Amino acid sequence: MPVGESGSAHSGQSGLVPVGEAESANGGRSGSVHDRHGGSAGGRLAWADVAKGGCIVLVLLWHVIMKDYLQIEWRLAVPVPGAWGAFGELLLPMRMPLFFTISGMFAAAAVHRPWRAVARSRVAKFLYLYALWLLIHTAVLAFAPDFPTDRASSVGQLLAQLTITPSNLWYLYALALYFVLAKALRRVHPAVLLGAAGTLAAVAATGLLDTPGNRGGLYQNLVFFLAGLHLRPYVLRWAQAVTGRRLLLAAAAYGIGSAVLLATDVGRLPGVAVLVSTVAVLFGIAGAVRLTRWPVVAEPLAALGRHTLPIYVIHMPVLALLHLLIADRVADLDEPARLALAFGFPFTLTVAVLALSLGVHRTLLAARAWWLFDLPARRRADLPARREAAST
């Protein structure tokens, strides 16, 4: 997630990468006419918006499957819930690595700017949003104590989530932390940084490190952020060179790798999970590039890709409350009704959570609660720009 940037990834303006940048990875302004390689007439990377939109949908789908769907007592003779669970796990290597790769791409210019130009938009903003929405999540999730997700039940646990063991909002925390590391270490050779980050990810995947909460995600995705940042020209070159054949090869490699991870324990061997996720990122980019040729699919995904911040921060409380309302009712249905629901339930609920999250966002903006989605302005003259940024 799911994960949004309403401002430029290069300009240091307000915004979060998953939501959409005002500039492209090449520094061009946004446009709407797509070329055959997923670019646009205005210079914006259309495929990046499509990829981010697809990723946030997959984040929601994963949470729906794991935190609602598989918690319902379906009591079916056919393993439909198990199939949905396996499907969700097959997508694990791609969602967040792809998100962070794109985030790194759009942070590439900012790391070379002075701290005074980027500290507020690249660090303070994300930490502010993380802390603010952590408090909101903690309050709302108290009404759904049986909902299976990380939540603080004491001051000590809340402090831990604010500092060393991030909550389900960890993507915001990671963006701030990763940017600080990338900027502080910008003079270190990229090969050294990528090697160190890859080693950290590989070791974390083996289970040798203590990874409570979402700390494992922090360890395992730094390498993809740094790859997007330092290897951006190669990522763009791959996107421009995508063909149908390369897409199929990437899909086959990703499918085989994910299936092996799901069926065996080789993912705990050092480097295997990182390798599969790397292939998954290449497949995700290739798929997004090809999807830009199909406006009926690409345009809705790109629209979501420019608005992922509200979806990311709002969807978990929405899902928790929906689970509280419907889980027992679904379990109490007769078997034919449960069977009929089981096949499409995750998809239907994902769409519902998505629509409700966007609706809540729109309502909050109408109530002038834009400060829930952007760091409050330091000067009154900055307010119009901040409000506009929060609406994207």
PDB file of C-alpha atoms in Angstrom, residues 120-329:
ATOM      1  CA  ARG A 120      10.134  19.115   5.644  1.00  0.00           C
ATOM      2  CA  SER A 121       8.593  17.502   2.561  1.00  0.00           C
ATOM      3  CA  ARG A 122      10.602  14.269   2.566  1.00  0.00           C
ATOM      4  CA  VAL A 123      10.988  13.522   6.263  1.00  0.00           C
ATOM      5  CA  ALA A 124       8.868  15.660   8.577  1.00  0.00           C
ATOM      6  CA  LYS A 125       5.737  15.209   6.500  1.00  0.00           C
ATOM      7  CA  PHE A 126       5.870  11.434   6.474  1.00  0.00           C
ATOM      8  CA  LEU A 127       6.661  11.200  10.174  1.00  0.00           C
ATOM      9  CA  TYR A 128       3.818  13.606  10.949  1.00  0.00           C
ATOM     10  CA  LEU A 129       1.342  11.579   8.904  1.00  0.00           C
ATOM     11  CA  TYR A 130       2.584   8.341  10.421  1.00  0.00           C
ATOM     12  CA  ALA A 131       2.192   9.585  14.004  1.00  0.00           C
ATOM     13  CA  LEU A 132      -1.171  11.230  13.327  1.00  0.00           C
ATOM     14  CA  TRP A 133      -2.748   8.232  11.626  1.00  0.00           C
ATOM     15  CA  LEU A 134      -1.221   5.827  14.143  1.00  0.00           C
ATOM     16  CA  LEU A 135      -3.198   7.621  16.841  1.00  0.00           C
ATOM     17  CA  ILE A 136      -6.342   7.519  14.685  1.00  0.00           C
ATOM     18  CA  HIS A 137      -5.914   3.815  13.944  1.00  0.00           C
ATOM     19  CA  THR A 138      -5.293   3.049  17.604  1.00  0.00           C
ATOM     20  CA  ALA A 139      -8.512   4.802  18.587  1.00  0.00           C
ATOM     21  CA  VAL A 140     -10.695   3.255  15.865  1.00  0.00           C
ATOM     22  CA  LEU A 141      -9.298  -0.270  16.208  1.00  0.00           C
ATOM     23  CA  ALA A 142     -10.214  -0.222  19.893  1.00  0.00           C
ATOM     24  CA  PHE A 143     -13.813  -0.712  18.702  1.00  0.00           C
ATOM     25  CA  ALA A 144     -12.816  -3.930  16.899  1.00  0.00           C
ATOM     26  CA  PRO A 145     -10.675  -5.804  19.449  1.00  0.00           C
ATOM     27  CA  ASP A 146     -10.937  -9.121  17.585  1.00  0.00           C
ATOM     28  CA  PHE A 147      -9.778  -7.693  14.263  1.00  0.00           C
ATOM     29  CA  PRO A 148      -6.421  -9.378  13.553  1.00  0.00           C
ATOM     30  CA  THR A 149      -4.002  -6.519  13.052  1.00  0.00           C
ATOM     31  CA  ASP A 150      -1.251  -4.780  14.983  1.00  0.00           C
ATOM     32  CA  ARG A 151      -2.561  -2.256  17.457  1.00  0.00           C
ATOM     33  CA  ALA A 152      -1.202  -0.657  20.602  1.00  0.00           C
ATOM     34  CA  SER A 153      -3.008  -1.568  23.819  1.00  0.00           C
ATOM     35  CA  SER A 154      -0.706   0.328  26.155  1.00  0.00           C
ATOM     36  CA  VAL A 155       1.397   3.488  26.209  1.00  0.00           C
ATOM     37  CA  GLY A 156       4.539   1.378  25.943  1.00  0.00           C
ATOM     38  CA  GLN A 157       3.293  -0.412  22.838  1.00  0.00           C
ATOM     39  CA  LEU A 158       2.267   2.904  21.297  1.00  0.00           C
ATOM     40  CA  LEU A 159       5.734   4.320  21.896  1.00  0.00           C
ATOM     41  CA  ALA A 160       7.256   1.190  20.339  1.00  0.00           C
ATOM     42  CA  GLN A 161       5.074   1.609  17.250  1.00  0.00           C
ATOM     43  CA  LEU A 162       6.101   5.250  17.022  1.00  0.00           C
ATOM     44  CA  THR A 163       9.789   4.380  17.124  1.00  0.00           C
ATOM     45  CA  ILE A 164      11.196   0.874  16.607  1.00  0.00           C
ATOM     46  CA  THR A 165       8.292  -1.404  15.643  1.00  0.00           C
ATOM     47  CA  PRO A 166       6.093   0.389  13.114  1.00  0.00           C
ATOM     48  CA  SER A 167       2.428  -0.435  12.684  1.00  0.00           C
ATOM     49  CA  ASN A 168       0.468  -1.231   9.536  1.00  0.00           C
ATOM     50  CA  LEU A 169       1.238   2.340   8.497  1.00  0.00           C
ATOM     51  CA  TRP A 170       4.893   1.411   8.228  1.00  0.00           C
ATOM     52  CA  TYR A 171       5.200   2.545   4.615  1.00  0.00           C
ATOM     53  CA  LEU A 172       5.043   6.186   5.741  1.00  0.00           C
ATOM     54  CA  TYR A 173       7.652   5.534   8.410  1.00  0.00           C
ATOM     55  CA  ALA A 174       9.859   3.742   5.895  1.00  0.00           C
ATOM     56  CA  LEU A 175       9.750   6.568   3.350  1.00  0.00           C
ATOM     57  CA  ALA A 176      11.103   9.026   5.912  1.00  0.00           C
ATOM     58  CA  LEU A 177      13.739   6.605   7.228  1.00  0.00           C
ATOM     59  CA  TYR A 178      14.863   5.455   3.777  1.00  0.00           C
ATOM     60  CA  PHE A 179      15.212   9.010   2.503  1.00  0.00           C
ATOM     61  CA  VAL A 180      17.318  10.027   5.504  1.00  0.00           C
ATOM     62  CA  LEU A 181      19.588   7.028   4.953  1.00  0.00           C
ATOM     63  CA  ALA A 182      19.835   7.607   1.199  1.00  0.00           C
ATOM     64  CA  LYS A 183      20.686  11.281   1.624  1.00  0.00           C
ATOM     65  CA  ALA A 184      23.132  10.749   4.482  1.00  0.00           C
ATOM     66  CA  LEU A 185      24.917   8.025   2.493  1.00  0.00           C
ATOM     67  CA  ARG A 186      24.647   9.614  -0.940  1.00  0.00           C
ATOM     68  CA  ARG A 187      28.437   9.800  -1.323  1.00  0.00           C
ATOM     69  CA  VAL A 188      28.813   6.054  -0.735  1.00  0.00           C
ATOM     70  CA  HIS A 189      29.128   4.066  -3.965  1.00  0.00           C
ATOM     71  CA  PRO A 190      25.717   2.650  -5.005  1.00  0.00           C
ATOM     72  CA  ALA A 191      27.160  -0.859  -5.318  1.00  0.00           C
ATOM     73  CA  VAL A 192      28.183  -0.758  -1.663  1.00  0.00           C
ATOM     74  CA  LEU A 193      24.781   0.563  -0.558  1.00  0.00           C
ATOM     75  CA  LEU A 194      22.842  -1.951  -2.616  1.00  0.00           C
ATOM     76  CA  GLY A 195      25.070  -4.768  -1.440  1.00  0.00           C
ATOM     77  CA  ALA A 196      24.582  -3.838   2.206  1.00  0.00           C
ATOM     78  CA  ALA A 197      20.827  -3.341   1.829  1.00  0.00           C
ATOM     79  CA  GLY A 198      20.503  -6.588  -0.126  1.00  0.00           C
ATOM     80  CA  THR A 199      22.397  -8.420   2.585  1.00  0.00           C
ATOM     81  CA  LEU A 200      20.094  -6.946   5.232  1.00  0.00           C
ATOM     82  CA  ALA A 201      17.051  -8.072   3.252  1.00  0.00           C
ATOM     83  CA  ALA A 202      18.496 -11.545   2.712  1.00  0.00           C
ATOM     84  CA  VAL A 203      19.336 -12.012   6.378  1.00  0.00           C
ATOM     85  CA  ALA A 204      15.930 -10.720   7.472  1.00  0.00           C
ATOM     86  CA  ALA A 205      14.221 -13.231   5.171  1.00  0.00           C
ATOM     87  CA  THR A 206      16.051 -16.104   6.850  1.00  0.00           C
ATOM     88  CA  GLY A 207      14.462 -15.309  10.200  1.00  0.00           C
ATOM     89  CA  LEU A 208      17.797 -14.666  11.905  1.00  0.00           C
ATOM     90  CA  LEU A 209      16.774 -11.122  12.875  1.00  0.00           C
ATOM     91  CA  ASP A 210      14.075 -10.238  15.352  1.00  0.00           C
ATOM     92  CA  THR A 211      11.253  -8.718  13.280  1.00  0.00           C
ATOM     93  CA  PRO A 212       8.237  -7.934  15.489  1.00  0.00           C
ATOM     94  CA  GLY A 213       5.364  -6.049  13.948  1.00  0.00           C
ATOM     95  CA  ASN A 214       6.312  -4.713  10.550  1.00  0.00           C
ATOM     96  CA  ARG A 215      10.020  -4.323  11.257  1.00  0.00           C
ATOM     97  CA  GLY A 216      10.727  -7.096   8.767  1.00  0.00           C
ATOM     98  CA  GLY A 217       9.229  -4.977   6.006  1.00  0.00           C
ATOM     99  CA  LEU A 218      11.623  -2.169   6.901  1.00  0.00           C
ATOM    100  CA  TYR A 219      14.601  -4.493   6.646  1.00  0.00           C
ATOM    101  CA  GLN A 220      13.564  -6.157   3.403  1.00  0.00           C
ATOM    102  CA  ASN A 221      12.456  -3.187   1.292  1.00  0.00           C
ATOM    103  CA  LEU A 222      15.300  -0.716   1.750  1.00  0.00           C
ATOM    104  CA  VAL A 223      17.167  -2.395  -1.099  1.00  0.00           C
ATOM    105  CA  PHE A 224      14.294  -1.723  -3.511  1.00  0.00           C
ATOM    106  CA  PHE A 225      14.048   1.951  -2.540  1.00  0.00           C
ATOM    107  CA  LEU A 226      17.781   2.335  -3.079  1.00  0.00           C
ATOM    108  CA  ALA A 227      17.570   0.401  -6.352  1.00  0.00           C
ATOM    109  CA  GLY A 228      14.889   2.739  -7.673  1.00  0.00           C
ATOM    110  CA  LEU A 229      16.955   5.730  -6.575  1.00  0.00           C
ATOM    111  CA  HIS A 230      20.374   4.677  -7.846  1.00  0.00           C
ATOM    112  CA  LEU A 231      19.365   2.471 -10.773  1.00  0.00           C
ATOM    113  CA  ARG A 232      16.631   4.702 -12.157  1.00  0.00           C
ATOM    114  CA  PRO A 233      18.137   4.910 -15.661  1.00  0.00           C
ATOM    115  CA  TYR A 234      18.172   1.123 -15.876  1.00  0.00           C
ATOM    116  CA  VAL A 235      14.579   0.886 -14.652  1.00  0.00           C
ATOM    117  CA  LEU A 236      13.494   3.409 -17.272  1.00  0.00           C
ATOM    118  CA  ARG A 237      15.448   1.527 -19.913  1.00  0.00           C
ATOM    119  CA  TRP A 238      13.661  -1.698 -18.973  1.00  0.00           C
ATOM    120  CA  ALA A 239      10.292   0.042 -19.165  1.00  0.00           C
ATOM    121  CA  GLN A 240      11.097   1.462 -22.596  1.00  0.00           C
ATOM    122  CA  ALA A 241      12.265  -1.930 -23.879  1.00  0.00           C
ATOM    123  CA  VAL A 242       9.205  -3.907 -22.751  1.00  0.00           C
ATOM    124  CA  THR A 243       7.727  -6.195 -25.396  1.00  0.00           C
ATOM    125  CA  GLY A 244       5.079  -8.860 -25.223  1.00  0.00           C
ATOM    126  CA  ARG A 245       7.756 -11.532 -25.176  1.00  0.00           C
ATOM    127  CA  ARG A 246       9.667  -9.913 -22.321  1.00  0.00           C
ATOM    128  CA  LEU A 247       6.452  -9.529 -20.361  1.00  0.00           C
ATOM    129  CA  LEU A 248       5.681 -13.229 -20.767  1.00  0.00           C
ATOM    130  CA  LEU A 249       9.213 -14.224 -19.772  1.00  0.00           C
ATOM    131  CA  ALA A 250       9.063 -12.019 -16.688  1.00  0.00           C
ATOM    132  CA  ALA A 251       5.618 -13.376 -15.824  1.00  0.00           C
ATOM    133  CA  ALA A 252       6.816 -16.960 -16.162  1.00  0.00           C
ATOM    134  CA  ALA A 253       9.905 -16.331 -14.038  1.00  0.00           C
ATOM    135  CA  TYR A 254       7.856 -14.541 -11.389  1.00  0.00           C
ATOM    136  CA  GLY A 255       5.144 -17.205 -11.394  1.00  0.00           C
ATOM    137  CA  ILE A 256       7.633 -20.020 -11.002  1.00  0.00           C
ATOM    138  CA  GLY A 257       9.580 -18.202  -8.313  1.00  0.00           C
ATOM    139  CA  SER A 258       6.477 -17.306  -6.314  1.00  0.00           C
ATOM    140  CA  ALA A 259       5.114 -20.849  -6.594  1.00  0.00           C
ATOM    141  CA  VAL A 260       8.406 -22.260  -5.329  1.00  0.00           C
ATOM    142  CA  LEU A 261       8.399 -19.826  -2.400  1.00  0.00           C
ATOM    143  CA  LEU A 262       4.831 -20.793  -1.567  1.00  0.00           C
ATOM    144  CA  ALA A 263       5.349 -24.539  -1.825  1.00  0.00           C
ATOM    145  CA  THR A 264       8.767 -24.850  -0.148  1.00  0.00           C
ATOM    146  CA  ASP A 265      10.976 -23.244   2.485  1.00  0.00           C
ATOM    147  CA  VAL A 266      13.636 -22.047   0.047  1.00  0.00           C
ATOM    148  CA  GLY A 267      12.522 -18.470   0.686  1.00  0.00           C
ATOM    149  CA  ARG A 268      14.382 -18.673   3.992  1.00  0.00           C
ATOM    150  CA  LEU A 269      17.639 -19.279   2.166  1.00  0.00           C
ATOM    151  CA  PRO A 270      19.724 -16.079   1.936  1.00  0.00           C
ATOM    152  CA  GLY A 271      18.980 -14.075  -1.212  1.00  0.00           C
ATOM    153  CA  VAL A 272      16.187 -16.212  -2.652  1.00  0.00           C
ATOM    154  CA  ALA A 273      13.319 -13.954  -1.554  1.00  0.00           C
ATOM    155  CA  VAL A 274      15.196 -10.848  -2.748  1.00  0.00           C
ATOM    156  CA  LEU A 275      15.802 -12.463  -6.134  1.00  0.00           C
ATOM    157  CA  VAL A 276      12.149 -13.419  -6.574  1.00  0.00           C
ATOM    158  CA  SER A 277      11.028  -9.922  -5.561  1.00  0.00           C
ATOM    159  CA  THR A 278      13.454  -8.404  -8.068  1.00  0.00           C
ATOM    160  CA  VAL A 279      11.902 -10.499 -10.830  1.00  0.00           C
ATOM    161  CA  ALA A 280       8.474  -9.509  -9.520  1.00  0.00           C
ATOM    162  CA  VAL A 281       9.351  -5.815  -9.784  1.00  0.00           C
ATOM    163  CA  LEU A 282      10.494  -6.277 -13.381  1.00  0.00           C
ATOM    164  CA  PHE A 283       7.246  -8.089 -14.144  1.00  0.00           C
ATOM    165  CA  GLY A 284       5.177  -5.399 -12.414  1.00  0.00           C
ATOM    166  CA  ILE A 285       6.821  -2.649 -14.418  1.00  0.00           C
ATOM    167  CA  ALA A 286       6.425  -4.565 -17.671  1.00  0.00           C
ATOM    168  CA  GLY A 287       2.786  -5.298 -16.920  1.00  0.00           C
ATOM    169  CA  ALA A 288       2.087  -1.663 -16.079  1.00  0.00           C
ATOM    170  CA  VAL A 289       3.754  -0.496 -19.296  1.00  0.00           C
ATOM    171  CA  ARG A 290       1.636  -2.838 -21.381  1.00  0.00           C
ATOM    172  CA  LEU A 291      -1.538  -1.899 -19.510  1.00  0.00           C
ATOM    173  CA  THR A 292      -1.112   1.724 -20.554  1.00  0.00           C
ATOM    174  CA  ARG A 293      -2.219   0.563 -24.009  1.00  0.00           C
ATOM    175  CA  TRP A 294      -5.638  -0.331 -22.576  1.00  0.00           C
ATOM    176  CA  PRO A 295      -7.208   2.926 -21.348  1.00  0.00           C
ATOM    177  CA  VAL A 296     -10.289   1.175 -19.981  1.00  0.00           C
ATOM    178  CA  VAL A 297      -8.015  -0.502 -17.410  1.00  0.00           C
ATOM    179  CA  ALA A 298      -5.069   1.890 -17.246  1.00  0.00           C
ATOM    180  CA  GLU A 299      -6.964   5.112 -16.599  1.00  0.00           C
ATOM    181  CA  PRO A 300      -8.804   3.917 -13.452  1.00  0.00           C
ATOM    182  CA  LEU A 301      -5.597   2.381 -12.106  1.00  0.00           C
ATOM    183  CA  ALA A 302      -3.631   5.546 -12.859  1.00  0.00           C
ATOM    184  CA  ALA A 303      -6.291   7.607 -11.075  1.00  0.00           C
ATOM    185  CA  LEU A 304      -5.900   5.386  -8.018  1.00  0.00           C
ATOM    186  CA  GLY A 305      -2.135   5.651  -8.376  1.00  0.00           C
ATOM    187  CA  ARG A 306      -2.430   9.421  -7.977  1.00  0.00           C
ATOM    188  CA  HIS A 307      -4.583   9.064  -4.846  1.00  0.00           C
ATOM    189  CA  THR A 308      -3.116   6.231  -2.826  1.00  0.00           C
ATOM    190  CA  LEU A 309      -2.358   8.211   0.330  1.00  0.00           C
ATOM    191  CA  PRO A 310      -5.994   8.473   1.483  1.00  0.00           C
ATOM    192  CA  ILE A 311      -6.631   4.859   0.518  1.00  0.00           C
ATOM    193  CA  TYR A 312      -3.556   3.709   2.404  1.00  0.00           C
ATOM    194  CA  VAL A 313      -4.242   5.536   5.656  1.00  0.00           C
ATOM    195  CA  ILE A 314      -8.030   5.117   5.726  1.00  0.00           C
ATOM    196  CA  HIS A 315      -8.642   1.566   4.512  1.00  0.00           C
ATOM    197  CA  MET A 316      -7.612  -0.375   7.626  1.00  0.00           C
ATOM    198  CA  PRO A 317     -10.111   1.257  10.023  1.00  0.00           C
ATOM    199  CA  VAL A 318     -12.790   0.925   7.330  1.00  0.00           C
ATOM    200  CA  LEU A 319     -12.008  -2.773   6.896  1.00  0.00           C
ATOM    201  CA  ALA A 320     -11.957  -3.345  10.658  1.00  0.00           C
ATOM    202  CA  LEU A 321     -15.412  -1.823  11.099  1.00  0.00           C
ATOM    203  CA  LEU A 322     -16.803  -3.739   8.114  1.00  0.00           C
ATOM    204  CA  HIS A 323     -15.381  -6.962   9.553  1.00  0.00           C
ATOM    205  CA  LEU A 324     -17.106  -6.193  12.838  1.00  0.00           C
ATOM    206  CA  LEU A 325     -20.411  -5.723  11.011  1.00  0.00           C
ATOM    207  CA  ILE A 326     -20.407  -8.604   8.525  1.00  0.00           C
ATOM    208  CA  ALA A 327     -18.095 -11.453   9.579  1.00  0.00           C
ATOM    209  CA  ASP A 328     -20.502 -13.185  11.975  1.00  0.00           C
ATOM    210  CA  ARG A 329     -23.465 -12.569   9.680  1.00  0.00           C
TER     211      ARG A 329
END
